[in-house]
CSV table of C-alpha atoms in Angstrom, one decimal:
chain,number,residue,atom,x,y,z
A,1,UNK,CA,47.6,25.5,18.7
A,2,UNK,CA,46.9,29.2,18.7
A,3,UNK,CA,49.8,29.9,16.3
A,4,UNK,CA,48.5,27.1,14.1
A,5,UNK,CA,45.0,28.6,13.9
A,6,UNK,CA,46.3,32.1,13.2
A,7,UNK,CA,48.7,30.8,10.5
A,8,UNK,CA,46.0,28.9,8.7
A,9,UNK,CA,43.4,31.6,9.3
A,10,UNK,CA,45.6,34.0,7.4
A,11,UNK,CA,45.9,31.6,4.5
A,12,UNK,CA,42.2,30.7,4.3
A,13,UNK,CA,40.4,34.0,5.2
A,14,UNK,CA,41.5,35.9,2.1
A,15,UNK,CA,39.7,37.5,-0.9
A,16,UNK,CA,41.9,35.3,-3.2
A,17,UNK,CA,40.7,32.1,-1.4
A,18,UNK,CA,37.1,33.2,-1.8
A,19,UNK,CA,37.6,33.9,-5.5
A,20,UNK,CA,39.3,30.5,-6.2
A,21,UNK,CA,36.6,28.7,-4.2
A,22,UNK,CA,33.9,30.3,-6.3
A,23,UNK,CA,35.7,29.7,-9.6
A,24,UNK,CA,36.6,26.1,-8.9
A,25,UNK,CA,33.1,25.3,-7.6
A,26,UNK,CA,31.6,26.8,-10.7
A,27,UNK,CA,34.0,24.9,-12.9
A,28,UNK,CA,33.0,21.6,-11.1
A,29,UNK,CA,29.3,22.4,-11.4
A,30,UNK,CA,29.7,23.0,-15.2
A,31,UNK,CA,31.8,19.9,-15.5
A,32,UNK,CA,29.2,17.7,-13.8
A,33,UNK,CA,26.4,19.2,-15.9
A,34,UNK,CA,28.2,18.8,-19.2
A,35,UNK,CA,29.3,15.2,-18.3
A,36,UNK,CA,25.6,14.2,-18.6
A,37,UNK,CA,25.6,14.7,-22.3
A,38,UNK,CA,27.0,12.1,-24.8
A,39,UNK,CA,29.6,14.4,-26.3
A,40,UNK,CA,31.1,15.1,-22.9
A,41,UNK,CA,30.4,11.9,-21.0
A,42,UNK,CA,33.5,10.2,-22.2
A,43,UNK,CA,35.7,13.0,-20.9
A,44,UNK,CA,34.1,13.0,-17.4
A,45,UNK,CA,33.4,15.9,-15.0
A,46,UNK,CA,37.0,16.0,-13.6
A,47,UNK,CA,38.7,16.5,-16.9
A,48,UNK,CA,36.2,19.1,-17.9
A,49,UNK,CA,36.8,21.0,-14.6
A,50,UNK,CA,40.6,20.8,-15.3
A,51,UNK,CA,40.1,22.3,-18.8
A,52,UNK,CA,37.9,25.1,-17.4
A,53,UNK,CA,40.5,25.9,-14.8
A,54,UNK,CA,43.2,26.1,-17.5
A,55,UNK,CA,41.0,28.6,-19.5
A,56,UNK,CA,39.9,30.7,-16.5
A,57,UNK,CA,43.5,31.5,-15.5
A,58,UNK,CA,43.7,33.9,-18.4
A,59,UNK,CA,40.9,36.3,-17.3
A,60,UNK,CA,42.1,36.0,-13.7
A,61,UNK,CA,45.6,37.1,-14.7
A,62,UNK,CA,44.3,39.9,-17.0
A,63,UNK,CA,41.7,41.4,-14.7
A,64,UNK,CA,42.7,40.5,-11.2
A,65,UNK,CA,46.4,39.8,-10.7
A,66,UNK,CA,47.9,41.8,-13.5
A,67,UNK,CA,49.1,44.8,-11.5
A,68,UNK,CA,49.4,43.2,-8.0
A,69,UNK,CA,52.1,40.8,-6.9
A,70,UNK,CA,50.2,40.3,-3.7
A,71,UNK,CA,47.1,39.2,-5.5
A,72,UNK,CA,49.1,36.9,-7.8
A,73,UNK,CA,50.8,35.2,-4.9
A,74,UNK,CA,47.4,34.9,-3.1
A,75,UNK,CA,45.7,33.3,-6.1
A,76,UNK,CA,48.6,30.8,-6.5
A,77,UNK,CA,48.6,29.9,-2.8
A,78,UNK,CA,44.8,29.5,-2.7
A,79,UNK,CA,44.7,27.4,-5.8
A,80,UNK,CA,47.6,25.2,-4.5
A,81,UNK,CA,45.9,24.7,-1.2
A,82,UNK,CA,42.6,23.6,-2.7
A,83,UNK,CA,44.4,21.3,-5.2
A,84,UNK,CA,46.3,19.7,-2.4
A,85,UNK,CA,43.7,19.4,0.4
A,86,UNK,CA,40.5,18.9,-1.6
A,87,UNK,CA,42.3,16.2,-3.6
A,88,UNK,CA,42.9,14.1,-0.5
A,89,UNK,CA,39.3,14.7,0.8
A,90,UNK,CA,37.9,13.8,-2.6
A,91,UNK,CA,39.8,10.5,-2.8
A,92,UNK,CA,38.8,9.6,0.8
A,93,UNK,CA,35.1,10.1,-0.1
A,94,UNK,CA,35.7,8.2,-3.4
A,95,UNK,CA,36.1,5.1,-1.1
A,96,UNK,CA,32.3,5.1,-0.6
A,97,UNK,CA,32.0,4.1,-4.3
A,98,UNK,CA,33.9,0.8,-3.6
A,99,UNK,CA,31.6,-1.9,-2.6
A,100,UNK,CA,34.2,-4.3,-1.0
A,101,UNK,CA,31.6,-7.1,-0.7
A,102,UNK,CA,31.0,-6.9,-4.5
A,103,UNK,CA,34.7,-6.9,-5.2
A,104,UNK,CA,35.5,-9.8,-2.9
A,105,UNK,CA,32.5,-12.0,-4.2
A,106,UNK,CA,31.4,-11.3,-7.7
A,107,UNK,CA,34.7,-9.6,-8.5
A,108,UNK,CA,36.9,-12.1,-6.6
A,109,UNK,CA,38.6,-13.3,-9.8
A,110,UNK,CA,39.1,-9.7,-11.0
A,111,UNK,CA,41.1,-8.6,-8.0
A,112,UNK,CA,44.3,-10.6,-8.5
A,113,UNK,CA,44.0,-10.0,-12.3
A,114,UNK,CA,43.7,-6.3,-11.6
A,115,UNK,CA,46.8,-6.4,-9.4
A,116,UNK,CA,48.8,-8.1,-12.2
A,117,UNK,CA,47.5,-5.7,-14.8
A,118,UNK,CA,48.4,-2.7,-12.8
A,119,UNK,CA,51.9,-4.0,-11.9
A,120,UNK,CA,52.8,-4.9,-15.4
A,121,UNK,CA,51.4,-1.7,-16.9
A,122,UNK,CA,53.0,0.7,-14.4
A,123,UNK,CA,56.4,-1.0,-14.8
A,124,UNK,CA,56.2,-1.1,-18.7
A,125,UNK,CA,55.0,2.5,-18.9
A,126,UNK,CA,57.7,3.7,-16.5
A,127,UNK,CA,60.3,1.7,-18.3
A,128,UNK,CA,59.4,3.1,-21.7
A,129,UNK,CA,59.3,6.7,-20.3
A,130,UNK,CA,62.8,6.3,-18.9
A,131,UNK,CA,64.1,4.8,-22.2
A,132,UNK,CA,62.7,8.0,-23.8
A,133,UNK,CA,64.7,10.1,-21.3
A,134,UNK,CA,61.6,11.3,-19.5
A,135,UNK,CA,62.4,12.5,-15.9
A,136,UNK,CA,61.4,10.1,-13.1
A,137,UNK,CA,58.6,12.3,-11.6
A,138,UNK,CA,56.8,12.6,-14.9
A,139,UNK,CA,57.4,8.9,-15.7
A,140,UNK,CA,55.9,7.6,-12.5
A,141,UNK,CA,52.8,9.9,-12.8
A,142,UNK,CA,52.1,8.9,-16.4
A,143,UNK,CA,52.7,5.2,-15.5
A,144,UNK,CA,50.3,5.2,-12.6
A,145,UNK,CA,47.7,7.2,-14.6
A,146,UNK,CA,47.9,4.7,-17.4
A,147,UNK,CA,47.9,1.6,-15.3
A,148,UNK,CA,45.4,2.4,-12.5
A,149,UNK,CA,42.7,5.0,-12.9
A,150,UNK,CA,43.7,8.1,-14.8
A,151,UNK,CA,43.5,11.5,-13.1
A,152,UNK,CA,42.7,10.2,-9.7
A,153,UNK,CA,45.8,7.9,-9.8
A,154,UNK,CA,48.0,10.8,-11.0
A,155,UNK,CA,46.9,13.0,-8.2
A,156,UNK,CA,46.8,10.3,-5.6
A,157,UNK,CA,50.3,9.1,-6.4
A,158,UNK,CA,51.6,12.7,-6.6
A,159,UNK,CA,50.3,13.2,-3.1
A,160,UNK,CA,52.6,10.4,-1.9
A,161,UNK,CA,55.7,12.0,-3.5
A,162,UNK,CA,57.6,14.6,-1.4
A,163,UNK,CA,59.7,17.1,-3.3
A,164,UNK,CA,61.6,20.2,-2.2
A,165,UNK,CA,59.7,23.6,-2.2
A,166,UNK,CA,61.6,24.7,-5.3
A,167,UNK,CA,60.2,21.7,-7.2
A,168,UNK,CA,56.6,22.1,-6.2
A,169,UNK,CA,55.7,24.1,-9.3
A,170,UNK,CA,57.4,21.6,-11.5
A,171,UNK,CA,55.4,18.8,-9.7
A,172,UNK,CA,52.1,20.6,-10.3
A,173,UNK,CA,52.9,21.1,-14.0
A,174,UNK,CA,53.8,17.5,-14.3
A,175,UNK,CA,50.5,16.5,-12.7
A,176,UNK,CA,48.5,18.5,-15.2
A,177,UNK,CA,50.6,17.2,-18.1
A,178,UNK,CA,50.2,13.6,-17.0
A,179,UNK,CA,46.4,14.1,-16.4
A,180,UNK,CA,46.1,15.5,-19.9
A,181,UNK,CA,47.9,12.6,-21.4
A,182,UNK,CA,45.8,9.9,-19.8
A,183,UNK,CA,42.6,11.8,-20.5
A,184,UNK,CA,43.4,12.0,-24.2
A,185,UNK,CA,44.6,8.4,-24.3
A,186,UNK,CA,41.6,7.1,-22.5
A,187,UNK,CA,39.2,8.9,-24.7
A,188,UNK,CA,40.9,7.6,-27.9
A,189,UNK,CA,41.0,4.0,-26.6
A,190,UNK,CA,37.4,4.1,-25.3
A,191,UNK,CA,36.1,5.0,-28.7
A,192,UNK,CA,38.3,2.4,-30.4
A,193,UNK,CA,37.2,-0.4,-28.1
A,194,UNK,CA,33.5,0.4,-28.5
A,195,UNK,CA,34.0,0.2,-32.3
A,196,UNK,CA,36.6,-2.7,-32.5
A,197,UNK,CA,36.0,-5.1,-29.6
A,198,UNK,CA,32.8,-6.6,-31.1
A,199,UNK,CA,34.8,-7.6,-34.1
A,200,UNK,CA,36.8,-10.1,-32.0
A,201,UNK,CA,33.9,-12.3,-31.2
A,202,UNK,CA,34.3,-11.9,-27.5
A,203,UNK,CA,31.5,-12.6,-25.0
A,204,UNK,CA,29.9,-9.8,-23.0
A,205,UNK,CA,32.0,-10.6,-19.9
A,206,UNK,CA,35.2,-10.6,-22.0
A,207,UNK,CA,34.4,-7.3,-23.6
A,208,UNK,CA,33.6,-5.7,-20.2
A,209,UNK,CA,36.8,-7.2,-18.7
A,210,UNK,CA,38.9,-5.6,-21.4
A,211,UNK,CA,37.2,-2.2,-21.1
A,212,UNK,CA,37.5,-2.2,-17.3
A,213,UNK,CA,41.0,-3.5,-17.4
A,214,UNK,CA,42.5,-1.3,-20.1
A,215,UNK,CA,40.8,2.1,-20.0
A,216,UNK,CA,42.2,4.9,-18.0
A,217,UNK,CA,39.5,7.0,-16.3
A,218,UNK,CA,36.5,5.5,-14.5
A,219,UNK,CA,34.4,7.6,-16.9
A,220,UNK,CA,36.1,5.9,-19.9
A,221,UNK,CA,35.4,2.4,-18.5
A,222,UNK,CA,31.8,3.2,-17.7
A,223,UNK,CA,31.2,4.8,-21.1
A,224,UNK,CA,32.8,1.9,-23.0
A,225,UNK,CA,31.0,-0.6,-20.8
A,226,UNK,CA,27.7,1.0,-21.6
A,227,UNK,CA,28.6,1.3,-25.3
A,228,UNK,CA,29.4,-2.4,-25.5
A,229,UNK,CA,26.5,-3.6,-23.2
A,230,UNK,CA,23.9,-6.1,-24.4
A,231,UNK,CA,22.0,-7.6,-21.5
A,232,UNK,CA,20.0,-10.0,-23.8
A,233,UNK,CA,23.2,-11.3,-25.4
A,234,UNK,CA,24.8,-11.7,-21.9
A,235,UNK,CA,21.8,-13.7,-20.7
A,236,UNK,CA,22.1,-16.0,-23.8
A,237,UNK,CA,25.8,-16.5,-23.1
A,238,UNK,CA,25.2,-17.1,-19.4
A,239,UNK,CA,27.7,-14.4,-18.4
A,240,UNK,CA,27.8,-11.0,-16.7
A,241,UNK,CA,27.0,-8.2,-19.1
A,242,UNK,CA,29.7,-5.9,-20.4
A,243,UNK,CA,28.7,-2.8,-18.3
A,244,UNK,CA,28.7,-4.7,-15.0
A,245,UNK,CA,32.0,-6.5,-15.7
A,246,UNK,CA,33.7,-3.2,-16.8
A,247,UNK,CA,32.6,-1.5,-13.5
A,248,UNK,CA,33.9,-4.4,-11.4
A,249,UNK,CA,37.2,-4.7,-13.2
A,250,UNK,CA,37.7,-0.9,-13.1
A,251,UNK,CA,36.9,-0.6,-9.4
A,252,UNK,CA,39.3,-3.5,-8.8
A,253,UNK,CA,42.1,-1.4,-10.4
A,254,UNK,CA,41.0,1.6,-8.4
A,255,UNK,CA,41.5,-0.4,-5.2
A,256,UNK,CA,45.1,-1.0,-6.3
A,257,UNK,CA,45.8,2.8,-6.0
A,258,UNK,CA,46.1,2.4,-2.2
A,259,UNK,CA,48.9,-0.1,-2.4
A,260,UNK,CA,50.7,1.6,-5.3
A,261,UNK,CA,50.6,5.0,-3.6
A,262,UNK,CA,52.3,3.5,-0.5
A,263,UNK,CA,54.9,1.6,-2.5
A,264,UNK,CA,55.7,4.7,-4.6
A,265,UNK,CA,56.1,6.8,-1.5
A,266,UNK,CA,58.7,4.4,-0.1
A,267,UNK,CA,60.4,3.9,-3.5
A,268,UNK,CA,60.6,7.6,-4.2
A,269,UNK,CA,62.1,8.4,-0.8
A,270,UNK,CA,64.8,5.8,-1.3
A,271,UNK,CA,65.6,6.6,-5.0
A,272,UNK,CA,64.9,10.3,-5.3
A,273,UNK,CA,64.3,11.7,-1.8
A,274,UNK,CA,66.1,15.0,-1.2
A,275,UNK,CA,68.1,15.7,1.9
A,276,UNK,CA,66.6,18.7,3.8
A,277,UNK,CA,68.5,21.9,3.6
A,278,UNK,CA,69.1,21.9,7.4
A,279,UNK,CA,70.8,18.5,7.1
A,280,UNK,CA,68.1,16.7,9.1
A,281,UNK,CA,66.4,13.4,8.3
A,282,UNK,CA,64.0,13.4,5.4
A,283,UNK,CA,60.6,12.0,6.0
A,284,UNK,CA,58.7,9.6,3.8
A,285,UNK,CA,55.5,11.3,2.5
A,286,UNK,CA,53.3,8.4,3.6
A,287,UNK,CA,49.9,8.8,1.9
A,288,UNK,CA,47.7,8.7,5.1
A,289,UNK,CA,44.7,9.8,3.1
A,290,UNK,CA,44.8,6.4,1.4
A,291,UNK,CA,44.0,4.8,4.7
A,292,UNK,CA,40.9,7.1,4.8
A,293,UNK,CA,40.0,5.8,1.4
A,294,UNK,CA,40.1,2.2,2.7
A,295,UNK,CA,38.1,3.2,5.8
A,296,UNK,CA,35.3,4.9,3.8
A,297,UNK,CA,35.1,1.8,1.5
A,298,UNK,CA,34.7,-0.4,4.6
A,299,UNK,CA,32.1,1.9,6.2
A,300,UNK,CA,30.2,2.2,3.0
A,301,UNK,CA,30.1,-1.5,2.4
A,302,UNK,CA,28.9,-2.1,6.0
A,303,UNK,CA,26.2,0.5,5.6
A,304,UNK,CA,24.9,-1.1,2.4
A,305,UNK,CA,24.8,-4.5,4.0
A,306,UNK,CA,23.3,-3.5,7.4
A,307,UNK,CA,21.1,-0.7,6.2
A,308,UNK,CA,20.1,-1.1,2.6
A,309,UNK,CA,18.0,2.1,2.8
A,310,UNK,CA,21.3,4.1,3.0
A,311,UNK,CA,22.2,3.1,-0.6
A,312,UNK,CA,21.3,6.5,-2.0
A,313,UNK,CA,23.3,8.3,0.7
A,314,UNK,CA,26.4,6.2,0.3
A,315,UNK,CA,26.3,6.5,-3.5
A,316,UNK,CA,25.9,10.3,-3.2
A,317,UNK,CA,29.0,10.5,-1.0
A,318,UNK,CA,31.1,8.3,-3.3
A,319,UNK,CA,29.9,9.9,-6.5
A,320,UNK,CA,28.5,13.4,-6.2
A,321,UNK,CA,30.2,14.8,-3.1
A,322,UNK,CA,33.6,13.2,-3.9
A,323,UNK,CA,33.3,14.5,-7.5
A,324,UNK,CA,32.8,18.1,-6.2
A,325,UNK,CA,36.0,18.1,-4.1
A,326,UNK,CA,38.0,16.3,-6.8
A,327,UNK,CA,36.6,18.6,-9.5
A,328,UNK,CA,37.6,21.7,-7.4
A,329,UNK,CA,41.1,20.3,-7.0
A,330,UNK,CA,41.4,19.7,-10.7
A,331,UNK,CA,40.1,23.2,-11.6
A,332,UNK,CA,42.6,24.6,-9.1
A,333,UNK,CA,45.4,22.7,-10.7
A,334,UNK,CA,44.3,24.1,-14.1
A,335,UNK,CA,44.4,27.7,-12.7
A,336,UNK,CA,48.1,27.3,-11.7
A,337,UNK,CA,49.3,25.3,-14.7
A,338,UNK,CA,52.2,26.7,-16.7
A,339,UNK,CA,51.4,26.1,-20.4
A,340,UNK,CA,55.1,26.1,-21.4
A,341,UNK,CA,55.6,23.0,-19.2
A,342,UNK,CA,53.1,21.1,-21.3
A,343,UNK,CA,55.8,20.7,-24.0
A,344,UNK,CA,57.3,18.0,-21.8
A,345,UNK,CA,54.3,15.8,-22.6
A,346,UNK,CA,55.3,14.7,-26.1
A,347,UNK,CA,57.6,11.8,-25.1
A,348,UNK,CA,55.4,10.5,-22.2
A,349,UNK,CA,52.4,10.7,-24.5
A,350,UNK,CA,54.3,8.3,-26.8
A,351,UNK,CA,55.2,6.1,-24.0
A,352,UNK,CA,51.6,6.0,-22.7
A,353,UNK,CA,50.4,5.2,-26.3
A,354,UNK,CA,52.7,2.2,-26.6
A,355,UNK,CA,51.8,1.0,-23.1
A,356,UNK,CA,48.1,1.4,-23.8
A,357,UNK,CA,48.3,-0.9,-26.8
A,358,UNK,CA,50.2,-3.5,-24.8
A,359,UNK,CA,47.6,-3.1,-22.0
A,360,UNK,CA,44.7,-3.8,-24.4
A,361,UNK,CA,46.4,-6.9,-25.8
A,362,UNK,CA,47.2,-8.1,-22.3
A,363,UNK,CA,43.6,-7.7,-21.2
A,364,UNK,CA,42.2,-9.5,-24.3
A,365,UNK,CA,44.6,-12.4,-23.5
A,366,UNK,CA,43.5,-12.6,-19.9
A,367,UNK,CA,39.9,-12.4,-20.8
A,368,UNK,CA,40.1,-15.3,-23.1
A,369,UNK,CA,42.0,-17.4,-20.5
A,370,UNK,CA,40.1,-16.6,-17.3
A,371,UNK,CA,36.6,-15.9,-18.7
A,372,UNK,CA,36.3,-18.5,-21.5
A,373,UNK,CA,33.1,-18.7,-23.5
A,374,UNK,CA,30.7,-21.4,-22.2
């Protein structure tokens, strides 16, 4: 225990760690502030924090690590540690945002549909990526980001994949590339759906279902749901309004992240697991933090039911506090990204584009079948 504390104390109590904490916290704060405005709302605070981190790495290299290998290594280690640990903490806290009672009652029909949508989208996107000769790691990250919930899915699934130390940098670069792909794709499709879906003559519930079922980031689904929302029309149609349905369907997909992360961990170990250098048995990187995600969802749901006065506190944990840790993790990822590695994103971008078109068509079909106009 003493050795453990000394080891981690040396990693945490450094000037480089203090620098990265300050920089990533500032990036997150700026991201959360900018995300309030219409021009940035569709991107979301997490993507903005990632972009800031990618930009900030240049002055850090020019002014702080340029002439010191020790500082360079310290910054890389600190950013990697924050990206890894804060990601897991952020996802655990994100569970407070999931009202399980709402999902299992109002959204009962959405849960099995979300499971089907996620399964089909992940398999199709992964298959297209592999046909385009994209490597398995990038393929599964892009597939999960496209099929589940954007950046959070990419990082959550990545956390369940164990690679050798020599491939850690490649994995981090693939994470950033996959996040960039789903962020761009989600933004494009959110704008298209706001403009085009009303032309299909869908009901408010159907439009919300399509937005929540097909868009990538939570921010994309929320923005599209609000853009399509018409409470008066929903009342006339006798259905749930677009914003509410988009949130329910999107959160149903977010819940699938738990199961997908566990399945991917087992699949990756069997198909792509690497034998340790010492010849010992390899261990499955079981995503234990996903159990924490389920636990916080259950705790938050019970608190809302038993003590309605805690609504503000629970929402703050699931939204603001979770976003701070996730934003810092994203900014830290951006600080360590190798821009040359982003060239790998052309083919997976194409695969995600094709899969996203299929996903929208699938969701429109499901909306017409399971939420018919009255």
